[in-house]
Tab-separated table of C-alpha atoms in Angstrom:
chain	number	residue	atom	x	y	z
A	1	ASP	CA	-18.185	-7.273	2.783
A	2	LYS	CA	-16.694	-5.867	-0.699
A	3	SER	CA	-14.189	-8.286	-2.520
A	4	LEU	CA	-11.061	-6.845	-2.638
A	5	VAL	CA	-10.613	-8.182	-6.326
A	6	THR	CA	-13.919	-8.254	-8.447
A	7	ARG	CA	-14.379	-9.384	-12.195
A	8	LYS	CA	-16.277	-6.109	-14.270
A	9	ASN	CA	-16.109	-8.533	-17.143
A	10	GLU	CA	-17.484	-11.999	-17.024
A	11	SER	CA	-16.278	-12.830	-20.897
A	12	LEU	CA	-12.558	-12.311	-19.463
A	13	GLU	CA	-10.957	-15.734	-18.985
A	14	GLN	CA	-7.825	-14.240	-17.166
A	15	PRO	CA	-8.892	-11.515	-14.613
A	16	GLU	CA	-5.794	-9.180	-14.278
A	17	VAL	CA	-5.011	-7.092	-10.900
A	18	ALA	CA	-1.710	-4.745	-11.307
A	19	LEU	CA	-0.294	-5.203	-7.979
A	20	VAL	CA	1.583	-2.312	-7.104
A	21	VAL	CA	4.500	-2.827	-4.133
A	22	ASP	CA	5.777	0.209	-2.047
A	23	LEU	CA	9.096	0.571	-1.785
A	24	SER	CA	9.907	4.540	-1.579
A	25	ARG	CA	12.310	6.439	0.884
A	26	SER	CA	9.449	6.639	3.182
A	27	VAL	CA	9.062	3.090	3.436
A	28	VAL	CA	12.317	2.090	3.917
A	29	ALA	CA	13.419	4.489	6.310
A	30	GLY	CA	9.577	3.571	8.225
A	31	ASN	CA	11.260	-0.071	8.513
A	32	LYS	CA	7.909	-0.934	6.441
A	33	ALA	CA	9.575	-2.300	3.256
A	34	ASP	CA	9.605	-6.132	4.611
A	35	ALA	CA	6.262	-6.271	6.055
A	36	ILE	CA	5.031	-4.577	2.754
A	37	ARG	CA	7.112	-7.368	0.300
A	38	ARG	CA	5.887	-10.077	3.379
A	39	ILE	CA	1.791	-8.480	2.253
A	40	ALA	CA	2.661	-8.648	-1.210
A	41	ALA	CA	3.953	-12.163	-1.627
A	42	MET	CA	1.321	-13.784	0.656
A	43	LEU	CA	-1.644	-11.428	-1.989
A	44	GLY	CA	0.124	-13.240	-4.753
A	45	PHE	CA	-0.061	-16.281	-3.564
A	46	CYS	CA	-3.805	-16.035	-3.148
A	47	LEU	CA	-4.400	-14.421	-6.910
A	48	LEU	CA	-2.699	-16.867	-8.723
A	49	ASN	CA	-4.158	-19.630	-6.416
A	50	ARG	CA	-7.465	-18.400	-7.439
A	51	GLY	CA	-6.938	-18.036	-11.396
A	52	LEU	CA	-6.194	-14.233	-11.243
A	53	ALA	CA	-3.304	-12.740	-14.006
A	54	LEU	CA	-1.102	-10.394	-11.882
A	55	ARG	CA	0.862	-7.471	-13.130
A	56	LEU	CA	3.537	-6.534	-10.559
A	57	TYR	CA	4.867	-2.950	-10.371
A	58	ASN	CA	7.418	-1.528	-8.194
A	59	GLY	CA	7.840	2.192	-8.700
A	60	ARG	CA	8.353	2.863	-12.173
A	61	GLU	CA	8.834	-0.217	-13.050
A	62	TYR	CA	7.014	-3.117	-14.783
A	63	THR	CA	8.155	-6.475	-13.242
A	64	GLY	CA	6.129	-8.766	-15.554
A	65	ARG	CA	3.541	-10.761	-15.779
A	66	TYR	CA	2.394	-13.933	-13.525
A	67	PHE	CA	-0.397	-16.365	-14.146
A	68	GLY	CA	-1.143	-19.766	-12.573
A	69	LYS	CA	0.012	-21.676	-9.397
A	70	LYS	CA	3.773	-22.228	-11.431
A	71	LYS	CA	3.999	-19.153	-11.159
A	72	ILE	CA	3.939	-18.092	-7.448
A	73	GLN	CA	7.432	-19.470	-6.864
A	74	GLN	CA	9.004	-17.726	-9.656
A	75	LEU	CA	6.358	-14.518	-8.051
A	76	THR	CA	7.710	-14.794	-4.502
A	77	ALA	CA	11.332	-14.759	-5.388
A	78	LYS	CA	10.587	-11.450	-7.512
A	79	ILE	CA	9.016	-9.689	-4.632
A	80	LYS	CA	11.765	-10.937	-2.403
A	81	ALA	CA	14.459	-9.390	-4.339
A	82	LEU	CA	12.783	-5.778	-5.645
A	83	PRO	CA	15.159	-3.383	-5.443
A	84	GLN	CA	14.156	-0.616	-2.994
A	85	ASN	CA	14.361	2.321	-5.790
A	86	GLY	CA	13.043	5.735	-3.609
A	87	TYR	CA	10.399	6.345	-6.454
A	88	SER	CA	7.176	8.043	-5.620
A	89	HIS	CA	5.567	4.861	-6.962
A	90	LEU	CA	1.779	6.692	-8.059
A	91	GLU	CA	2.768	9.161	-9.816
A	92	TYR	CA	4.656	7.061	-12.330
A	93	VAL	CA	2.774	3.516	-12.246
A	94	LEU	CA	-0.614	4.247	-11.535
A	95	ALA	CA	-0.884	5.551	-15.033
A	96	THR	CA	0.942	2.065	-16.602
A	97	ALA	CA	-1.327	0.073	-14.700
A	98	ALA	CA	-4.609	1.681	-15.608
A	99	PRO	CA	-5.508	-0.350	-18.618
A	100	VAL	CA	-6.341	-2.883	-15.918
A	101	ARG	CA	-9.455	-2.546	-14.382
A	102	ASN	CA	-8.719	-4.144	-10.661
A	103	VAL	CA	-5.681	-2.322	-9.125
A	104	ILE	CA	-4.329	-3.512	-5.190
A	105	ILE	CA	-1.301	-0.501	-3.626
A	106	ILE	CA	0.492	-1.948	-0.910
A	107	SER	CA	1.935	1.305	0.538
A	108	ASP	CA	2.244	3.805	4.241
A	109	LEU	CA	0.660	6.108	1.847
A	110	LEU	CA	2.626	8.842	3.160
A	111	PHE	CA	2.744	11.719	0.742
A	112	SER	CA	4.123	15.462	1.046
A	113	GLY	CA	1.213	16.801	-0.559
A	114	GLY	CA	-1.060	15.336	1.669
A	115	PRO	CA	-4.273	13.007	0.762
A	116	GLU	CA	-5.081	15.744	-2.539
A	117	GLN	CA	-0.991	14.126	-3.932
A	118	LEU	CA	-3.215	10.607	-3.619
A	119	LYS	CA	-5.956	11.751	-5.519
A	120	ALA	CA	-4.720	13.537	-8.034
A	121	CYS	CA	-2.631	10.390	-9.318
A	122	ILE	CA	-6.154	8.801	-9.963
A	123	LYS	CA	-6.840	7.659	-13.608
A	124	PRO	CA	-10.270	7.962	-14.664
A	125	GLY	CA	-9.723	4.526	-16.069
A	126	MET	CA	-9.519	2.777	-12.938
A	127	ALA	CA	-12.667	1.358	-12.080
A	128	ASP	CA	-11.296	-0.858	-8.299
A	129	CYS	CA	-8.713	0.359	-6.675
A	130	SER	CA	-7.824	-1.258	-2.886
A	131	LEU	CA	-5.339	0.604	-0.871
A	132	LEU	CA	-3.650	-1.081	2.069
A	133	ALA	CA	-1.832	1.648	4.443
A	134	VAL	CA	0.895	-0.173	6.471
A	135	SER	CA	2.153	1.854	9.579
A	136	THR	CA	4.842	0.603	12.589
A	137	GLN	CA	4.027	1.396	15.744
A	138	GLU	CA	6.585	4.004	15.565
A	139	GLU	CA	4.345	5.776	13.459
A	140	ARG	CA	1.047	5.269	15.464
A	141	GLN	CA	2.044	5.885	19.213
A	142	PRO	CA	5.442	7.125	18.867
A	143	GLN	CA	7.907	7.327	22.041
A	144	LEU	CA	9.807	10.467	21.704
A	145	HIS	CA	10.869	13.613	24.356
A	146	GLY	CA	13.360	15.965	23.942
A	147	ASN	CA	15.582	17.504	21.619
A	148	TYR	CA	15.336	15.307	17.798
A	149	LYS	CA	16.742	16.354	14.875
A	150	LEU	CA	13.917	15.232	12.151
A	151	ILE	CA	15.125	13.705	8.524
A	152	ASP	CA	12.509	14.042	5.640
A	153	ALA	CA	12.488	11.244	3.608
A	154	GLN	CA	11.550	11.681	0.497
A	155	ASN	CA	13.772	15.270	-0.062
A	156	GLY	CA	16.392	14.834	3.133
A	157	THR	CA	16.011	18.035	4.358
A	158	ALA	CA	16.557	18.270	7.805
A	159	ARG	CA	14.352	20.196	11.036
A	160	GLN	CA	15.315	20.861	14.655
A	161	TYR	CA	12.583	19.878	17.347
A	162	TYR	CA	12.171	20.098	20.754
A	163	ILE	CA	9.554	17.008	21.175
A	164	ASN	CA	6.791	17.270	24.224
A	165	ASP	CA	3.543	15.594	24.858
A	166	GLN	CA	1.661	18.560	23.123
A	167	LEU	CA	3.442	17.833	19.929
A	168	ILE	CA	3.034	14.349	19.751
A	169	ALA	CA	-0.650	14.703	20.462
A	170	ARG	CA	-1.282	17.043	18.042
A	171	TYR	CA	0.789	14.386	15.369
A	172	ALA	CA	-1.600	12.167	16.355
A	173	ARG	CA	-4.292	14.550	15.341
A	174	LEU	CA	-2.968	15.537	11.878
A	175	ARG	CA	-1.853	11.776	11.396
A	176	LEU	CA	-5.839	10.656	12.439
A	177	ASP	CA	-7.119	13.708	10.005
A	178	TYR	CA	-4.951	12.329	6.992
A	179	PHE	CA	-5.604	8.704	6.725
A	180	ARG	CA	-9.914	9.587	7.773
A	181	GLN	CA	-9.382	11.549	4.207
A	182	ILE	CA	-8.059	9.102	2.143
A	183	GLN	CA	-10.527	6.393	3.852
A	184	GLN	CA	-13.260	8.697	3.100
A	185	TYR	CA	-11.951	9.633	-0.562
A	186	CYS	CA	-11.820	5.486	-1.185
A	187	GLN	CA	-15.209	4.895	0.369
A	188	GLY	CA	-17.081	7.656	-1.906
A	189	ARG	CA	-15.331	5.612	-5.168
A	190	ASN	CA	-16.639	2.373	-3.125
A	191	TRP	CA	-13.448	1.205	-3.044
A	192	ASN	CA	-11.735	-0.991	-0.316
A	193	TYR	CA	-9.302	0.653	2.425
A	194	PHE	CA	-7.528	-1.110	4.638
A	195	GLN	CA	-4.983	-0.062	7.274
A	196	LEU	CA	-2.219	-2.219	8.009
A	197	GLU	CA	0.302	-3.260	11.245
A	198	ALA	CA	3.313	-3.709	9.878
A	199	GLU	CA	4.393	-6.098	12.833
A	200	ALA	CA	1.010	-8.463	12.138
A	201	GLN	CA	1.877	-11.929	11.808
A	202	ILE	CA	1.208	-14.091	8.370
A	203	SER	CA	-2.307	-15.578	10.440
A	204	GLN	CA	-3.570	-11.789	11.529
A	205	LEU	CA	-2.936	-10.873	7.985
A	206	MET	CA	-4.710	-13.965	6.208
A	207	LYS	CA	-7.160	-13.617	8.410
A	208	LEU	CA	-8.081	-9.745	7.705
A	209	LEU	CA	-7.428	-10.811	3.780
A	210	ALA	CA	-8.784	-14.142	3.420
A	211	PRO	CA	-9.079	-15.224	0.321
A	212	THR	CA	-12.820	-16.528	1.442
A	213	GLN	CA	-13.586	-13.313	2.362
A	214	HIS	CA	-11.880	-10.283	0.147
A	215	LEU	CA	-10.403	-12.135	-2.728
A	216	THR	CA	-13.542	-13.595	-4.976
A	217	ILE	CA	-14.231	-13.085	-8.349
């Protein structure tokens, strides 16, 4: 398996990783914030435990640099306290994180502009990027029938829908195509792409993102 974090410059004593934690409106409204915090804390533990320096970003905010096992508790507390600020994280943070060659983004990867909006955020200087797409059971298999008012989590606009099996099937096709485009984009750049379930237990996440499999340097 391709490593989640790779050392591109062997002369670096402390290879750095930018960990981008998305707590934007779609994440909060979709009940994914706690799962994303949990995944970020787990990855932070693994990265610091393996001797990498970590820069933590939330939205447009740079929250600090951490290095060494003694910083694990401080990092975990910081991740737990991250504000749910509702910023569109990639548009702002990737430009700041670009000097760091390794970038890990934990997000639902939902953009109003579709996959093209994601591509527009990517900066040429980013050599290695890993995208972790977090979703809930309600997103993957919505159990909705009847009249509903759907509200856009990003801009607050509302629209009335009658939801039936045909609309659910169309949603499933569009969602599959949306994330397939993101996956193909990552494959074309030789980047890692993972789909993670918000309901997954830590043991399941560790099996997928275990240091011995994906966090080698």
